[in-house]
Coordinates of C-alpha atoms in Angstrom, one line a residue:
Chain A
M1 CA -125.7 144.3 70.3
A2 CA -128.1 141.9 68.5
A3 CA -125.0 141.0 66.4
V4 CA -123.4 139.8 69.6
V5 CA -126.2 137.7 70.6
A6 CA -126.0 136.1 67.0
S7 CA -122.4 135.1 67.3
V8 CA -122.4 133.5 70.7
S9 CA -122.4 130.1 69.5
K10 CA -118.6 130.1 68.5
T11 CA -117.0 126.4 69.2
P12 CA -117.1 126.1 72.9
T13 CA -116.9 122.8 74.5
R14 CA -119.9 120.7 75.5
T15 CA -118.6 119.1 78.9
R16 CA -121.1 117.4 81.1
R17 CA -120.6 116.6 84.9
R18 CA -121.1 113.2 86.0
L19 CA -124.6 114.3 87.4
G20 CA -125.7 115.2 84.2
I21 CA -125.8 119.0 84.9
P22 CA -124.0 120.8 82.2
I23 CA -120.5 122.1 83.9
G24 CA -121.3 125.5 82.2
W25 CA -124.0 126.2 84.7
G26 CA -121.8 125.8 87.5
F27 CA -120.1 128.9 86.2
V28 CA -123.0 131.0 85.5
T29 CA -125.2 130.3 88.3
P30 CA -123.3 132.5 91.1
F31 CA -123.8 135.4 88.7
L32 CA -127.4 134.6 87.8
V33 CA -128.5 134.3 91.7
F34 CA -127.5 137.7 92.3
F35 CA -128.9 139.0 88.8
V36 CA -132.1 137.5 89.9
I37 CA -132.3 139.3 93.4
A38 CA -130.7 142.5 92.1
I39 CA -132.4 143.2 88.7
L40 CA -135.2 140.6 87.8
A41 CA -137.0 140.4 91.2
P42 CA -137.0 144.4 91.9
V43 CA -138.5 144.7 88.3
V44 CA -141.1 142.0 88.9
Y45 CA -142.2 143.5 92.2
A46 CA -142.2 147.0 91.0
I47 CA -144.6 145.8 88.4
Y48 CA -146.7 144.1 91.0
L49 CA -146.8 147.0 93.2
S50 CA -148.0 149.3 90.2
L51 CA -151.2 147.2 90.1
F52 CA -152.1 148.0 93.6
R53 CA -153.0 150.9 95.6
E54 CA -153.0 152.0 99.2
Q55 CA -156.4 152.4 100.6
I56 CA -157.6 154.5 103.6
V57 CA -159.0 151.7 105.0
G58 CA -157.7 147.9 105.1
G59 CA -154.2 147.8 103.5
S60 CA -153.8 147.8 99.7
G61 CA -156.3 147.1 97.0
F62 CA -156.0 145.8 93.4
V63 CA -156.4 148.6 90.9
G64 CA -155.6 147.1 87.6
F65 CA -154.0 149.8 85.4
D66 CA -155.4 152.9 87.4
N67 CA -152.0 153.8 88.4
Y68 CA -151.0 154.1 84.8
V69 CA -153.8 155.9 83.7
R70 CA -153.1 158.4 86.6
A71 CA -149.4 158.7 85.5
F72 CA -150.4 159.2 81.7
T73 CA -152.8 162.1 82.9
D74 CA -150.4 163.4 85.5
P75 CA -149.2 166.9 84.5
E76 CA -146.5 167.0 87.0
F77 CA -144.8 163.8 85.6
W78 CA -145.2 164.9 82.0
A79 CA -143.6 168.3 82.8
G80 CA -140.6 166.5 84.1
V81 CA -140.5 164.2 81.0
G82 CA -140.6 167.4 79.0
R83 CA -137.7 168.8 80.8
V84 CA -135.4 165.9 80.3
I85 CA -136.4 165.9 76.8
A86 CA -135.3 169.4 76.4
F87 CA -132.3 168.5 78.5
M88 CA -131.5 165.8 76.1
I89 CA -132.0 167.7 72.8
V90 CA -129.3 170.3 73.9
Q91 CA -126.9 168.3 75.9
V92 CA -126.5 165.3 73.9
P93 CA -125.4 166.8 70.5
I94 CA -123.2 169.3 72.3
M95 CA -121.4 166.6 74.4
L96 CA -121.2 164.1 71.5
A97 CA -119.7 166.6 69.1
F98 CA -117.1 167.9 71.9
S99 CA -116.2 164.2 72.1
L100 CA -116.2 163.5 68.6
I101 CA -114.0 166.7 67.9
A102 CA -111.5 165.7 70.6
A103 CA -111.1 162.1 69.4
L104 CA -110.5 163.3 65.8
A105 CA -108.1 165.9 66.6
I106 CA -106.1 163.6 69.0
D107 CA -106.2 160.8 66.4
S108 CA -105.2 163.2 63.6
G109 CA -101.5 162.8 64.3
R110 CA -101.4 166.6 64.3
L111 CA -101.2 167.4 67.9
R112 CA -97.9 167.3 69.9
A113 CA -98.2 164.8 73.0
P114 CA -101.7 163.5 72.0
G115 CA -101.8 161.1 75.0
F116 CA -101.5 164.1 77.4
Y117 CA -104.7 165.5 75.8
R118 CA -106.3 162.1 76.3
I119 CA -105.6 161.7 79.8
L120 CA -106.6 165.2 80.8
L121 CA -110.0 165.1 79.0
F122 CA -110.7 162.0 80.6
L123 CA -110.1 162.9 84.2
P124 CA -113.6 164.2 85.1
Y125 CA -114.8 160.5 84.6
A126 CA -112.7 159.5 87.7
V127 CA -114.6 162.6 89.7
P128 CA -117.7 161.3 91.6
G129 CA -120.8 162.6 90.1
V130 CA -121.5 164.0 93.6
V131 CA -118.3 165.9 93.8
A132 CA -118.7 167.2 90.1
V133 CA -121.9 168.9 91.0
L134 CA -120.7 170.2 94.3
I135 CA -117.6 171.8 92.5
W136 CA -119.9 173.1 89.8
G137 CA -122.4 174.1 92.6
F138 CA -119.7 176.2 94.3
I139 CA -118.6 177.7 90.7
Y140 CA -122.4 178.7 90.1
G141 CA -122.9 180.2 93.7
P142 CA -124.1 183.7 93.2
R143 CA -123.2 185.0 96.6
F144 CA -119.4 183.6 97.1
G145 CA -118.8 181.5 93.9
L146 CA -116.8 182.2 90.7
V147 CA -119.9 183.6 89.1
G148 CA -120.8 185.5 91.9
S149 CA -117.2 187.4 91.7
I150 CA -117.7 188.0 87.9
N151 CA -121.0 189.4 88.4
N152 CA -119.5 191.5 91.3
F153 CA -116.5 192.5 89.0
L154 CA -118.9 193.5 86.1
G155 CA -121.1 195.1 88.6
A156 CA -124.3 193.5 87.4
Q157 CA -126.0 190.2 87.7
I158 CA -125.2 189.1 84.1
F159 CA -124.9 185.4 84.8
T160 CA -127.4 183.7 86.9
P161 CA -127.1 180.1 86.4
L162 CA -129.0 179.1 89.3
T163 CA -132.2 180.7 88.1
P164 CA -135.3 179.0 86.6
D165 CA -134.5 180.1 83.4
W166 CA -130.9 178.9 83.4
V167 CA -130.8 175.9 85.6
L168 CA -131.5 173.3 83.1
A169 CA -128.6 174.6 80.9
S170 CA -126.2 174.9 84.1
I171 CA -127.1 171.1 84.7
A172 CA -126.6 170.4 80.9
N173 CA -122.8 172.0 81.2
I174 CA -122.1 169.8 84.5
S175 CA -123.2 166.7 82.4
V176 CA -121.1 167.7 79.4
W177 CA -118.0 168.2 81.6
E178 CA -118.3 164.9 83.5
F179 CA -119.1 162.7 80.6
A180 CA -117.5 164.1 77.2
G181 CA -114.0 162.6 78.1
Y182 CA -115.3 159.2 78.7
N183 CA -117.3 159.3 75.2
M184 CA -114.1 160.8 73.7
V185 CA -112.2 157.4 74.6
I186 CA -114.8 155.4 73.2
F187 CA -114.6 157.4 69.9
Y188 CA -110.7 157.4 70.0
A189 CA -110.7 153.4 70.7
A190 CA -113.2 152.9 67.4
L191 CA -110.7 155.1 65.3
R192 CA -107.7 152.7 66.5
T193 CA -109.3 150.1 65.1
V194 CA -109.0 151.4 61.4
P195 CA -106.5 149.6 59.5
S196 CA -103.6 151.7 58.4
E197 CA -103.7 150.5 54.7
L198 CA -106.9 152.3 54.3
Y199 CA -105.2 155.4 55.3
E200 CA -102.5 154.5 52.9
A201 CA -105.0 154.0 50.2
A202 CA -106.7 157.0 50.8
S203 CA -103.6 159.2 50.9
L204 CA -102.4 157.6 47.5
D205 CA -105.9 158.5 46.1
G206 CA -105.1 162.2 47.1
A207 CA -107.6 162.2 49.9
G208 CA -107.0 165.5 51.9
P209 CA -107.6 165.3 55.8
L210 CA -111.3 166.4 55.6
R211 CA -111.9 163.9 52.9
T212 CA -110.4 161.1 55.2
V213 CA -112.4 161.9 58.2
M214 CA -115.7 162.1 56.0
S215 CA -115.0 158.9 54.1
I216 CA -113.2 156.9 56.3
K217 CA -113.2 158.1 60.1
L218 CA -116.9 158.9 60.4
P219 CA -118.1 155.6 59.1
A220 CA -115.8 153.7 61.2
L221 CA -117.4 155.5 64.1
R222 CA -120.9 154.6 63.5
G223 CA -121.2 151.8 65.9
A224 CA -119.6 153.9 68.6
L225 CA -122.1 156.8 67.9
V226 CA -124.9 154.5 68.2
I227 CA -123.8 153.3 71.5
T228 CA -122.8 156.5 73.0
T229 CA -126.0 158.4 71.5
I230 CA -128.1 155.4 73.3
F231 CA -126.3 155.7 76.6
S232 CA -126.5 159.2 76.7
I233 CA -130.2 159.4 76.0
I234 CA -130.6 156.9 78.8
G235 CA -128.5 159.1 81.1
S236 CA -130.8 162.0 80.3
F237 CA -134.1 160.3 81.0
Q238 CA -132.4 159.2 84.2
L239 CA -131.4 162.6 85.4
F240 CA -131.5 162.7 89.0
N241 CA -128.0 163.2 91.1
E242 CA -127.3 166.8 89.7
P243 CA -130.7 168.3 90.3
N244 CA -131.0 166.6 93.6
L245 CA -127.5 167.9 94.7
L246 CA -128.2 171.4 93.3
K247 CA -131.6 171.7 95.2
P248 CA -130.1 173.0 98.5
I249 CA -128.6 176.0 96.5
A250 CA -131.6 176.4 93.8
P251 CA -134.6 175.7 95.9
N252 CA -137.0 178.2 93.7
A253 CA -135.6 176.9 90.3
I254 CA -135.4 172.9 91.2
T255 CA -139.0 171.5 92.0
S256 CA -139.6 168.4 93.3
N257 CA -140.9 167.0 90.1
F258 CA -138.0 168.6 88.0
T259 CA -137.3 165.2 86.5
P260 CA -139.1 162.1 86.2
N261 CA -136.7 160.4 88.7
L262 CA -136.7 163.2 91.0
Y263 CA -140.5 163.1 91.2
A264 CA -140.7 159.2 91.7
Y265 CA -137.9 159.6 94.5
T266 CA -140.1 162.5 96.1
L267 CA -143.4 160.3 95.7
S268 CA -141.7 157.4 97.8
F269 CA -139.9 159.3 100.4
A270 CA -141.8 162.3 101.0
G271 CA -145.2 161.1 99.9
Q272 CA -145.0 157.4 100.8
Q273 CA -146.9 156.8 97.6
Y274 CA -144.9 153.6 96.6
N275 CA -147.5 152.1 94.3
Y276 CA -147.5 155.0 92.2
S277 CA -143.8 155.8 92.5
A278 CA -143.2 152.2 91.5
T279 CA -145.6 152.9 88.4
I280 CA -143.5 156.1 87.6
A281 CA -140.2 154.0 87.4
I282 CA -141.7 151.3 85.1
V283 CA -143.3 153.9 82.8
M284 CA -139.9 156.0 82.4
G285 CA -138.0 152.6 81.9
L286 CA -140.4 151.5 79.1
I287 CA -140.1 155.1 77.5
T288 CA -136.3 154.9 77.7
A289 CA -136.4 151.3 76.5
I290 CA -138.5 152.5 73.3
I291 CA -136.2 155.3 72.5
A292 CA -133.1 153.3 73.0
Y293 CA -134.5 150.7 70.6
V294 CA -135.5 153.2 67.9
V295 CA -131.9 154.8 68.0
Q296 CA -130.4 151.3 67.5
L297 CA -132.8 150.5 64.7
R298 CA -132.2 153.8 62.9
G299 CA -128.5 153.4 63.4
T300 CA -128.2 149.8 62.2
R301 CA -130.4 150.5 59.4
K302 CA -128.0 153.2 58.1
E303 CA -125.2 150.7 58.3
L304 CA -127.0 148.4 55.9
A305 CA -127.8 151.0 53.3
Chain B
M1 CA -108.8 141.1 71.5
R2 CA -107.3 144.7 72.0
A3 CA -105.7 144.3 75.1
T4 CA -102.7 146.2 74.2
P5 CA -103.7 149.6 72.4
I6 CA -102.6 149.7 69.0
E7 CA -99.8 152.2 68.5
R8 CA -99.1 152.0 64.8
R9 CA -99.2 154.1 61.5
R10 CA -98.1 157.1 63.3
S11 CA -95.1 157.4 61.2
R12 CA -96.1 156.9 57.8
L13 CA -99.0 159.7 57.7
V14 CA -97.7 162.2 60.1
P15 CA -97.8 165.8 58.9
R16 CA -96.6 168.7 61.0
S17 CA -98.4 169.6 64.0
S18 CA -101.4 171.8 63.6
I19 CA -101.7 175.3 65.5
S20 CA -105.4 175.6 65.1
L21 CA -106.2 172.0 66.3
T22 CA -103.8 172.7 69.3
I23 CA -105.6 175.8 70.2
L24 CA -109.0 173.9 70.2
M25 CA -107.6 171.2 72.3
V26 CA -106.2 173.7 74.6
V27 CA -109.6 175.2 75.2
L28 CA -111.3 172.0 75.8
V29 CA -108.3 171.1 78.3
L30 CA -109.0 174.6 79.9
Y31 CA -112.8 173.8 80.4
T32 CA -112.1 170.4 81.8
L33 CA -109.4 171.7 84.2
V34 CA -110.9 174.7 85.7
P35 CA -113.4 173.1 88.0
L36 CA -110.5 171.1 89.2
A37 CA -108.2 174.0 89.7
Y38 CA -110.8 175.8 91.6
L39 CA -111.0 172.6 93.8
V40 CA -107.5 172.5 94.5
I41 CA -107.0 176.2 95.1
N42 CA -110.0 176.6 97.3
S43 CA -108.9 173.8 99.7
T44 CA -106.4 176.0 100.6
K45 CA -108.6 178.6 101.8
S46 CA -109.9 179.2 105.4
Q47 CA -113.9 179.3 105.6
D48 CA -113.4 183.2 105.7
D49 CA -111.1 183.6 102.8
F50 CA -113.5 181.3 100.8
F51 CA -116.3 183.7 101.0
T52 CA -114.0 186.9 100.5
S53 CA -111.5 185.9 97.9
F54 CA -111.8 185.6 94.0
G55 CA -112.7 182.1 93.0
L56 CA -109.7 181.3 91.1
S57 CA -106.8 183.1 93.3
F58 CA -105.5 182.0 96.4
G59 CA -106.7 183.5 99.7
S60 CA -104.7 185.3 102.3
S61 CA -103.5 182.3 104.1
F62 CA -102.5 178.9 103.2
N63 CA -105.0 176.6 105.1
L64 CA -104.6 173.3 103.4
F65 CA -103.1 171.2 106.1
Q66 CA -105.5 172.9 108.6
N67 CA -108.5 171.9 106.4
I68 CA -107.2 168.3 106.1
G69 CA -106.9 168.0 110.0
E70 CA -110.4 169.5 110.3
V71 CA -111.8 167.3 107.7
F72 CA -110.8 164.1 109.7
S73 CA -111.8 165.5 113.1
Y74 CA -115.1 167.5 112.3
N75 CA -118.0 165.7 114.1
D76 CA -115.8 162.9 115.7
G77 CA -114.2 162.0 112.5
I78 CA -117.1 161.1 110.7
Y79 CA -115.2 161.4 107.5
S80 CA -112.8 158.5 108.3
R81 CA -115.6 156.5 108.6
W82 CA -117.2 157.3 105.4
F83 CA -114.0 157.0 103.6
L84 CA -113.2 153.3 105.2
N85 CA -117.1 152.6 104.5
T86 CA -116.4 153.4 100.8
I87 CA -113.4 151.4 100.7
F88 CA -115.3 148.3 102.0
Y89 CA -118.1 148.8 99.8
V90 CA -115.7 149.2 97.1
V91 CA -113.7 146.1 97.8
V92 CA -116.5 143.7 98.4
S93 CA -118.7 145.0 95.7
A94 CA -116.3 145.5 92.9
G95 CA -114.2 142.4 94.0
G96 CA -117.3 140.3 94.0
A97 CA -118.6 141.7 90.7
T98 CA -115.5 141.1 89.0
I99 CA -115.5 137.5 90.1
L100 CA -119.0 136.6 89.2
A101 CA -118.6 138.4 85.9
A102 CA -115.4 136.4 85.2
L103 CA -117.1 133.0 86.1
A104 CA -120.2 133.7 84.0
G105 CA -118.5 135.3 81.1
Y106 CA -115.8 132.4 80.9
G107 CA -118.8 129.8 81.2
I108 CA -120.7 131.4 78.5
A109 CA -117.6 131.6 76.4
K110 CA -116.0 128.2 76.8
F111 CA -118.9 125.8 77.4
R112 CA -121.9 124.8 75.7
F113 CA -125.1 124.0 77.5
R114 CA -128.8 124.2 77.2
G115 CA -130.2 127.6 78.0
R116 CA -126.8 129.4 77.4
N117 CA -128.1 131.6 74.9
A118 CA -131.3 132.6 76.6
V119 CA -129.0 133.5 79.7
F120 CA -126.6 135.5 77.5
A121 CA -129.8 137.2 75.8
V122 CA -131.5 138.1 79.0
V123 CA -128.0 139.4 80.8
L124 CA -127.4 141.5 77.5
G125 CA -130.8 142.7 77.6
A126 CA -129.9 144.2 81.4
V127 CA -127.0 146.0 80.2
A128 CA -129.1 149.1 79.2
I129 CA -131.1 149.1 82.2
P130 CA -129.9 152.1 84.0
G131 CA -128.9 151.8 87.8
T132 CA -131.2 154.9 88.8
A133 CA -134.3 153.1 87.3
L134 CA -133.6 149.9 89.2
A135 CA -132.6 151.6 92.4
L136 CA -136.3 152.6 93.5
P137 CA -137.7 149.5 92.5
T138 CA -134.9 147.3 94.5
F139 CA -135.5 149.8 97.4
L140 CA -139.0 148.9 97.7
L141 CA -138.1 145.1 97.5
F142 CA -135.5 145.4 100.2
S143 CA -137.6 147.4 102.5
S144 CA -140.4 144.7 102.3
I145 CA -137.7 142.1 103.2
G146 CA -135.7 144.3 106.0
L147 CA -132.6 144.6 104.1
V148 CA -132.6 148.6 103.9
N149 CA -130.0 150.5 106.0
T150 CA -127.8 147.6 106.1
P151 CA -124.1 147.4 104.1
W152 CA -126.0 144.8 102.3
A153 CA -128.5 147.2 100.6
I154 CA -125.5 148.7 99.1
I155 CA -123.3 145.7 98.1
I156 CA -126.0 143.1 96.7
P157 CA -127.0 145.5 93.8
S158 CA -123.6 146.3 93.0
L159 CA -122.5 142.6 92.7
V160 CA -124.1 142.4 89.4
S161 CA -122.6 143.8 86.3
P162 CA -124.1 142.8 83.1
F163 CA -121.6 144.9 81.4
G164 CA -118.8 143.3 82.9
L165 CA -120.0 139.8 82.0
Y166 CA -120.2 140.8 78.6
L167 CA -116.6 142.2 78.6
M168 CA -115.3 139.1 80.2
W169 CA -117.4 136.9 77.6
T170 CA -115.5 139.0 74.7
Y171 CA -112.2 138.5 76.5
A172 CA -112.6 134.9 77.4
T173 CA -113.7 133.8 73.8
D174 CA -110.1 135.0 72.6
A175 CA -107.8 134.9 75.5
V176 CA -108.4 131.1 76.4
P177 CA -107.5 128.9 73.8
S178 CA -109.8 125.8 73.6
E179 CA -106.7 123.5 73.1
I180 CA -105.4 124.4 76.6
L181 CA -108.7 123.4 78.3
E182 CA -108.5 120.3 76.1
A183 CA -104.9 119.5 77.3
A184 CA -106.3 120.2 80.9
R185 CA -109.1 117.6 80.6
I186 CA -106.8 114.9 79.2
D187 CA -104.5 115.3 82.0
G188 CA -107.7 115.0 84.5
A189 CA -108.2 118.1 85.7
G190 CA -111.5 119.6 87.0
E191 CA -113.1 122.6 85.0
F192 CA -113.0 124.6 88.0
R193 CA -109.5 123.7 89.1
T194 CA -108.7 124.8 85.6
F195 CA -110.5 127.9 85.7
F196 CA -108.3 129.0 88.8
T197 CA -105.1 127.6 87.8
V198 CA -105.0 128.3 84.0
S199 CA -107.7 130.4 82.8
L200 CA -107.6 133.1 85.3
R201 CA -104.1 134.0 84.5
L202 CA -104.9 134.2 80.9
L203 CA -108.0 136.5 81.8
A204 CA -106.1 138.8 83.8
P205 CA -106.0 141.9 81.9
G206 CA -109.8 141.6 81.2
L207 CA -110.2 141.0 85.0
V208 CA -108.3 144.2 85.8
T209 CA -110.8 146.1 83.2
V210 CA -113.9 145.1 84.8
L211 CA -112.5 145.7 88.2
L212 CA -111.4 149.0 87.2
F213 CA -114.9 149.9 86.0
S214 CA -116.6 148.2 89.0
I215 CA -114.6 150.2 91.4
V216 CA -115.5 153.3 89.6
T217 CA -119.1 152.6 89.7
T218 CA -119.2 151.7 93.4
W219 CA -117.0 154.6 94.4
N220 CA -119.3 157.2 92.8
N221 CA -122.3 155.7 93.6
Y222 CA -125.0 158.2 95.0
F223 CA -128.5 157.4 94.4
L224 CA -128.5 153.9 95.5
P225 CA -126.7 154.8 99.3
L226 CA -129.2 157.7 99.2
I227 CA -132.3 155.6 99.3
M228 CA -131.2 152.7 101.0
L229 CA -129.3 154.2 103.7
S230 CA -130.6 156.5 107.0
D231 CA -127.8 155.7 109.2
P232 CA -124.9 158.3 108.6
K233 CA -122.4 155.9 110.2
L234 CA -123.1 153.6 107.0
Y235 CA -122.5 156.4 104.6
P236 CA -120.2 156.3 101.7
L237 CA -118.2 159.4 100.8
T238 CA -120.5 160.5 98.5
L239 CA -123.5 160.7 100.5
G240 CA -121.5 162.2 103.3
L241 CA -120.3 165.1 101.4
A242 CA -123.6 165.6 99.9
Q243 CA -125.1 165.7 103.6
W244 CA -122.4 168.2 104.5
N245 CA -123.6 170.5 101.6
A246 CA -127.1 170.3 102.3
Q247 CA -126.5 171.3 106.0
S248 CA -124.2 174.5 104.8
T249 CA -127.3 175.9 103.2
G250 CA -131.1 176.9 104.4
T251 CA -132.1 178.3 107.8
N252 CA -130.0 176.2 110.5
A253 CA -127.0 176.2 108.2
D254 CA -123.8 175.2 109.6
P255 CA -121.7 176.2 106.8
I256 CA -118.5 174.2 106.5
Q257 CA -117.6 174.9 102.6
N258 CA -113.9 174.5 103.4
L259 CA -114.4 171.2 104.6
I260 CA -116.7 170.0 101.6
I261 CA -114.1 171.3 99.3
T262 CA -111.1 169.7 100.9
G263 CA -113.1 166.6 101.5
S264 CA -114.1 166.4 97.6
L265 CA -110.4 166.9 96.8
I266 CA -109.4 164.0 99.3
A267 CA -112.3 161.6 97.8
I268 CA -111.2 161.9 94.1
I269 CA -107.6 161.7 94.6
P270 CA -107.5 157.7 95.0
L271 CA -109.5 157.0 91.7
I272 CA -107.7 159.6 90.0
A273 CA -104.4 157.7 90.9
V274 CA -105.9 154.4 89.8
F275 CA -106.7 155.8 86.4
L276 CA -103.3 157.0 85.9
F277 CA -101.6 154.0 86.9
L278 CA -104.1 151.7 84.9
Q279 CA -104.5 153.7 81.5
R280 CA -103.7 150.6 79.4
Y281 CA -106.7 149.0 80.8
W282 CA -109.5 151.2 80.6
Q283 CA -108.6 152.6 77.2
S284 CA -108.6 148.9 75.9
G285 CA -111.6 148.0 77.9
L286 CA -113.7 150.9 76.5
A287 CA -112.4 149.8 73.1
A288 CA -113.5 146.1 73.7
G289 CA -117.0 147.2 75.2
S290 CA -118.1 149.8 72.2
V291 CA -116.3 148.9 69.1
K292 CA -118.6 146.0 68.3

């Protein structure tokens, strides 16, 4: 996205109102007002909160970086971080592979009615995350769900998606289902921008389908891959809806610190520990930003090489 | 600008269709459709059938219309209330977010003013800030100024769409020729008048795209309402369905799985319809946002 910032100064007009206030500000200000209220102020307020602590007597006192020290040595917090990292390592590659293969297949011109596949695969994106988790929760249900029926048929508890061993994989499956189609559309859109002359040249050079994929299509997808990877990583670190909604049916498998977001939520709403909760939110935001930045750097460096 | 999807080059390099690719895609489509089929099939079952029949087969009776009736009458018709709340939140938030993003994106694309690059950089930096990371700090801030448990707590955060601004900026840069603005200026039209009478029409396809994604975000919002709202009368559908689900398990359970499933089905139909009708826009919109 750095390239975008650089290219912003493209020939707009410089116009001034009589008062001397540039007219451009008139257009930008309404957005900025809400931007400040809904994004800047909460971030600043969270940083402020993270530097204080509720005292037993007399309100809250300034404690400097004590909350951060506590976060960095809090095993419950790091257990959640470990879990979302494990989730990310498994879920993101599977989902993006699904999306990539589907996009390449639809773009290959070797399917009948490619638009049909594109729309069907995209459908889950229109399903609210809550509904997706509820449906999968029913499917996973050991007593009355689809999995329960299959186990009954087999006469043994073969599939146990809601046990502590499997629940993370079960959540990963829900996320793949929700977002693979969305990423597929992004990849497909990127493939559509490849000029047809490139394919003609490749076929004149005798390049087969596989060679075309490796030498033309994958390089064309690099930008889209970087962006989808970054957003998938961010999504993994922010994991909340799925575990929180599966909690009622998997109370033993999903603990209150299952993911960092769930932990911060529990701290705020069950523990009233607002200061520490704000600290966790900030630390997670920082970790996410660093990882997203590293991915972007690596992605663009490859582009230069 | 990629407003219209590019459907070219099909004719030239098209070999015969591939059976292995088709099989692969059918498998992916089945995986995608099974949960939706499960939802449709089970919305036709009574609560008893739901527990006794196989998940992907129909029950002994066809109960769909009875379920729909019950969804809307259960608990004094709270579901209708949630549905209307969702529509209200979506119209105000998505409509507002689109207008704000259009004004600002257009302003940055078409005017040169001091601080413009700074504004753009700050807003773009916020594109990557996930909603869930902001929700908790926003809750803490809003509760200190008494905004929680009001519709504003849902609407205000949803009015800001950095991604929408980015889309509108890319769109406005190409779709509104500076010569037209010059001509309007020579005619003595004010900049805002020009925007509303001339530019807005040229921006229409971009506006629909931003609107569409704002609608999805607001319609599907769960975390923000969850932490902001405590009064069930203010809930959107997502939160209401989650509450029904929570009350269906546990010790004092009031199991209403048939209502959760039928209610979920009703909740997803509007968005699926919107996506099917506005295909052109989400496909090109995603392209504009990601190909760069």
